[in-house]
């Protein structure tokens, strides 16, 4: 049995602002923007190269905007990824390398979306 994590709902206050941030600033692909009525709208976006998408919307989750923390975007070159996002206007923290003697380095650089949902770029060793 396969269990694939393919969609993470994110609570946001303004769907259009979130859609613009994820599509225009982060470069996520807009897979779906569906609204059958004023009480429900879902926008599904996928990071480049990812099998997992995010969904923002109205009537989709009841958690407060900005309450999701610790989402990781794993990249091969964290410095290039950070530079790309900064160039698109995203405020990304400096890269932090976590290492211990004799252990490979794992690197992180944090940022948030306009609602405060927390993201981290991560580069694994190797």
PDB file of C-alpha atoms in Angstrom:
ATOM      1  CA  UNK A   1       0.000   0.000   0.000  1.00  0.00           C
ATOM      2  CA  UNK A   2       1.389   3.409  -0.978  1.00  0.00           C
ATOM      3  CA  UNK A   3       0.537   6.475   1.097  1.00  0.00           C
ATOM      4  CA  UNK A   4       1.386   9.609  -0.834  1.00  0.00           C
ATOM      5  CA  UNK A   5       1.261  13.012   0.783  1.00  0.00           C
ATOM      6  CA  UNK A   6       0.103  15.135  -2.134  1.00  0.00           C
ATOM      7  CA  UNK A   7      -1.827  18.102  -0.713  1.00  0.00           C
ATOM      8  CA  UNK A   8      -1.326  20.388   2.278  1.00  0.00           C
ATOM      9  CA  UNK A   9      -4.067  22.920   3.057  1.00  0.00           C
ATOM     10  CA  UNK A  10      -2.802  26.319   4.210  1.00  0.00           C
ATOM     11  CA  UNK A  11      -4.995  28.805   6.055  1.00  0.00           C
ATOM     12  CA  UNK A  12      -4.821  32.303   4.566  1.00  0.00           C
ATOM     13  CA  UNK A  13      -6.762  35.539   5.052  1.00  0.00           C
ATOM     14  CA  UNK A  14      -6.737  36.697   1.414  1.00  0.00           C
ATOM     15  CA  UNK A  15      -6.855  34.030  -1.298  1.00  0.00           C
ATOM     16  CA  UNK A  16      -5.866  36.337  -4.162  1.00  0.00           C
ATOM     17  CA  UNK A  17      -2.881  37.706  -2.202  1.00  0.00           C
ATOM     18  CA  UNK A  18      -1.774  34.153  -1.315  1.00  0.00           C
ATOM     19  CA  UNK A  19      -2.214  32.972  -4.910  1.00  0.00           C
ATOM     20  CA  UNK A  20      -0.086  35.871  -6.180  1.00  0.00           C
ATOM     21  CA  UNK A  21       2.625  35.190  -3.577  1.00  0.00           C
ATOM     22  CA  UNK A  22       2.889  31.478  -4.304  1.00  0.00           C
ATOM     23  CA  UNK A  23       2.565  31.757  -8.083  1.00  0.00           C
ATOM     24  CA  UNK A  24       4.421  34.987  -8.819  1.00  0.00           C
ATOM     25  CA  UNK A  25       6.999  35.164  -6.033  1.00  0.00           C
ATOM     26  CA  UNK A  26       7.692  31.469  -5.364  1.00  0.00           C
ATOM     27  CA  UNK A  27       7.035  30.200  -8.892  1.00  0.00           C
ATOM     28  CA  UNK A  28       4.477  27.560  -7.898  1.00  0.00           C
ATOM     29  CA  UNK A  29       2.255  26.282 -10.741  1.00  0.00           C
ATOM     30  CA  UNK A  30      -1.445  27.072 -10.398  1.00  0.00           C
ATOM     31  CA  UNK A  31      -3.130  23.688 -10.874  1.00  0.00           C
ATOM     32  CA  UNK A  32      -6.666  24.695  -9.976  1.00  0.00           C
ATOM     33  CA  UNK A  33      -8.696  27.777  -9.079  1.00  0.00           C
ATOM     34  CA  UNK A  34     -12.260  26.623  -8.442  1.00  0.00           C
ATOM     35  CA  UNK A  35     -15.143  28.518  -6.871  1.00  0.00           C
ATOM     36  CA  UNK A  36     -18.681  27.203  -7.383  1.00  0.00           C
ATOM     37  CA  UNK A  37     -20.081  29.881  -5.043  1.00  0.00           C
ATOM     38  CA  UNK A  38     -19.015  32.715  -2.696  1.00  0.00           C
ATOM     39  CA  UNK A  39     -18.726  30.382   0.291  1.00  0.00           C
ATOM     40  CA  UNK A  40     -16.143  28.074  -1.276  1.00  0.00           C
ATOM     41  CA  UNK A  41     -12.969  28.594  -3.299  1.00  0.00           C
ATOM     42  CA  UNK A  42      -9.911  26.408  -3.592  1.00  0.00           C
ATOM     43  CA  UNK A  43      -6.640  27.284  -5.292  1.00  0.00           C
ATOM     44  CA  UNK A  44      -4.168  24.422  -5.631  1.00  0.00           C
ATOM     45  CA  UNK A  45      -0.519  25.254  -6.351  1.00  0.00           C
ATOM     46  CA  UNK A  46       2.510  23.001  -6.821  1.00  0.00           C
ATOM     47  CA  UNK A  47       6.184  23.861  -6.280  1.00  0.00           C
ATOM     48  CA  UNK A  48       8.422  23.164  -9.289  1.00  0.00           C
ATOM     49  CA  UNK A  49       9.558  19.532  -9.237  1.00  0.00           C
ATOM     50  CA  UNK A  50       7.264  18.537  -6.367  1.00  0.00           C
ATOM     51  CA  UNK A  51       4.658  15.780  -6.147  1.00  0.00           C
ATOM     52  CA  UNK A  52       3.012  17.591  -3.221  1.00  0.00           C
ATOM     53  CA  UNK A  53       0.810  20.656  -3.652  1.00  0.00           C
ATOM     54  CA  UNK A  54      -0.641  23.265  -1.326  1.00  0.00           C
ATOM     55  CA  UNK A  55      -4.233  24.487  -1.282  1.00  0.00           C
ATOM     56  CA  UNK A  56      -5.442  27.911  -0.164  1.00  0.00           C
ATOM     57  CA  UNK A  57      -9.026  29.016  -0.214  1.00  0.00           C
ATOM     58  CA  UNK A  58     -12.302  29.972   1.371  1.00  0.00           C
ATOM     59  CA  UNK A  59     -14.300  27.312   3.193  1.00  0.00           C
ATOM     60  CA  UNK A  60     -11.455  24.808   3.041  1.00  0.00           C
ATOM     61  CA  UNK A  61      -9.897  24.835   6.552  1.00  0.00           C
ATOM     62  CA  UNK A  62     -10.906  26.288   9.894  1.00  0.00           C
ATOM     63  CA  UNK A  63      -7.441  26.907  11.337  1.00  0.00           C
ATOM     64  CA  UNK A  64      -6.320  30.540  11.677  1.00  0.00           C
ATOM     65  CA  UNK A  65      -4.239  32.166   8.910  1.00  0.00           C
ATOM     66  CA  UNK A  66      -0.522  31.825   9.575  1.00  0.00           C
ATOM     67  CA  UNK A  67      -0.859  28.834  11.889  1.00  0.00           C
ATOM     68  CA  UNK A  68       1.020  26.324   9.722  1.00  0.00           C
ATOM     69  CA  UNK A  69       4.732  26.250  10.500  1.00  0.00           C
ATOM     70  CA  UNK A  70       7.745  24.162   9.508  1.00  0.00           C
ATOM     71  CA  UNK A  71       6.959  23.341   5.886  1.00  0.00           C
ATOM     72  CA  UNK A  72      10.159  22.401   4.034  1.00  0.00           C
ATOM     73  CA  UNK A  73      11.090  22.957   0.417  1.00  0.00           C
ATOM     74  CA  UNK A  74      14.059  20.655  -0.194  1.00  0.00           C
ATOM     75  CA  UNK A  75      16.512  21.993  -2.777  1.00  0.00           C
ATOM     76  CA  UNK A  76      19.814  20.870  -4.283  1.00  0.00           C
ATOM     77  CA  UNK A  77      21.492  24.290  -3.994  1.00  0.00           C
ATOM     78  CA  UNK A  78      20.171  26.366  -1.106  1.00  0.00           C
ATOM     79  CA  UNK A  79      22.220  29.449  -1.971  1.00  0.00           C
ATOM     80  CA  UNK A  80      20.908  29.513  -5.549  1.00  0.00           C
ATOM     81  CA  UNK A  81      17.346  28.878  -4.346  1.00  0.00           C
ATOM     82  CA  UNK A  82      17.603  31.653  -1.749  1.00  0.00           C
ATOM     83  CA  UNK A  83      19.058  34.076  -4.300  1.00  0.00           C
ATOM     84  CA  UNK A  84      16.246  33.274  -6.733  1.00  0.00           C
ATOM     85  CA  UNK A  85      13.534  33.902  -4.133  1.00  0.00           C
ATOM     86  CA  UNK A  86      15.174  37.091  -2.863  1.00  0.00           C
ATOM     87  CA  UNK A  87      15.348  38.259  -6.482  1.00  0.00           C
ATOM     88  CA  UNK A  88      11.584  37.701  -6.706  1.00  0.00           C
ATOM     89  CA  UNK A  89      10.985  39.868  -3.642  1.00  0.00           C
ATOM     90  CA  UNK A  90      10.694  37.178  -0.954  1.00  0.00           C
ATOM     91  CA  UNK A  91      12.295  37.967   2.405  1.00  0.00           C
ATOM     92  CA  UNK A  92      14.392  34.874   3.125  1.00  0.00           C
ATOM     93  CA  UNK A  93      16.649  34.566   6.164  1.00  0.00           C
ATOM     94  CA  UNK A  94      20.350  33.933   5.712  1.00  0.00           C
ATOM     95  CA  UNK A  95      21.425  30.325   5.207  1.00  0.00           C
ATOM     96  CA  UNK A  96      22.255  28.497   8.429  1.00  0.00           C
ATOM     97  CA  UNK A  97      24.501  25.431   8.224  1.00  0.00           C
ATOM     98  CA  UNK A  98      23.914  22.773  10.872  1.00  0.00           C
ATOM     99  CA  UNK A  99      26.864  20.498  11.292  1.00  0.00           C
ATOM    100  CA  UNK A 100      28.652  18.433  13.860  1.00  0.00           C
ATOM    101  CA  UNK A 101      32.193  17.061  13.732  1.00  0.00           C
ATOM    102  CA  UNK A 102      32.339  14.187  11.284  1.00  0.00           C
ATOM    103  CA  UNK A 103      28.727  14.712  10.170  1.00  0.00           C
ATOM    104  CA  UNK A 104      27.569  16.128   6.841  1.00  0.00           C
ATOM    105  CA  UNK A 105      26.065  19.602   6.827  1.00  0.00           C
ATOM    106  CA  UNK A 106      22.341  20.285   6.562  1.00  0.00           C
ATOM    107  CA  UNK A 107      21.445  23.857   5.592  1.00  0.00           C
ATOM    108  CA  UNK A 108      18.304  25.892   6.234  1.00  0.00           C
ATOM    109  CA  UNK A 109      16.887  29.302   5.274  1.00  0.00           C
ATOM    110  CA  UNK A 110      13.480  30.366   6.605  1.00  0.00           C
ATOM    111  CA  UNK A 111      10.735  32.585   5.186  1.00  0.00           C
ATOM    112  CA  UNK A 112       7.018  33.176   5.649  1.00  0.00           C
ATOM    113  CA  UNK A 113       4.080  33.804   3.370  1.00  0.00           C
ATOM    114  CA  UNK A 114       2.072  37.056   3.732  1.00  0.00           C
ATOM    115  CA  UNK A 115      -0.099  35.444   6.445  1.00  0.00           C
ATOM    116  CA  UNK A 116       2.826  34.141   8.501  1.00  0.00           C
ATOM    117  CA  UNK A 117       2.731  30.471   7.485  1.00  0.00           C
ATOM    118  CA  UNK A 118       6.319  29.304   8.007  1.00  0.00           C
ATOM    119  CA  UNK A 119       8.512  27.767   5.333  1.00  0.00           C
ATOM    120  CA  UNK A 120      12.123  26.598   5.283  1.00  0.00           C
ATOM    121  CA  UNK A 121      14.431  25.939   2.385  1.00  0.00           C
ATOM    122  CA  UNK A 122      16.457  22.826   3.228  1.00  0.00           C
ATOM    123  CA  UNK A 123      19.527  21.396   1.558  1.00  0.00           C
ATOM    124  CA  UNK A 124      20.412  17.890   2.634  1.00  0.00           C
ATOM    125  CA  UNK A 125      23.987  16.593   2.582  1.00  0.00           C
ATOM    126  CA  UNK A 126      25.242  14.818  -0.447  1.00  0.00           C
TER     127      UNK A 126
END
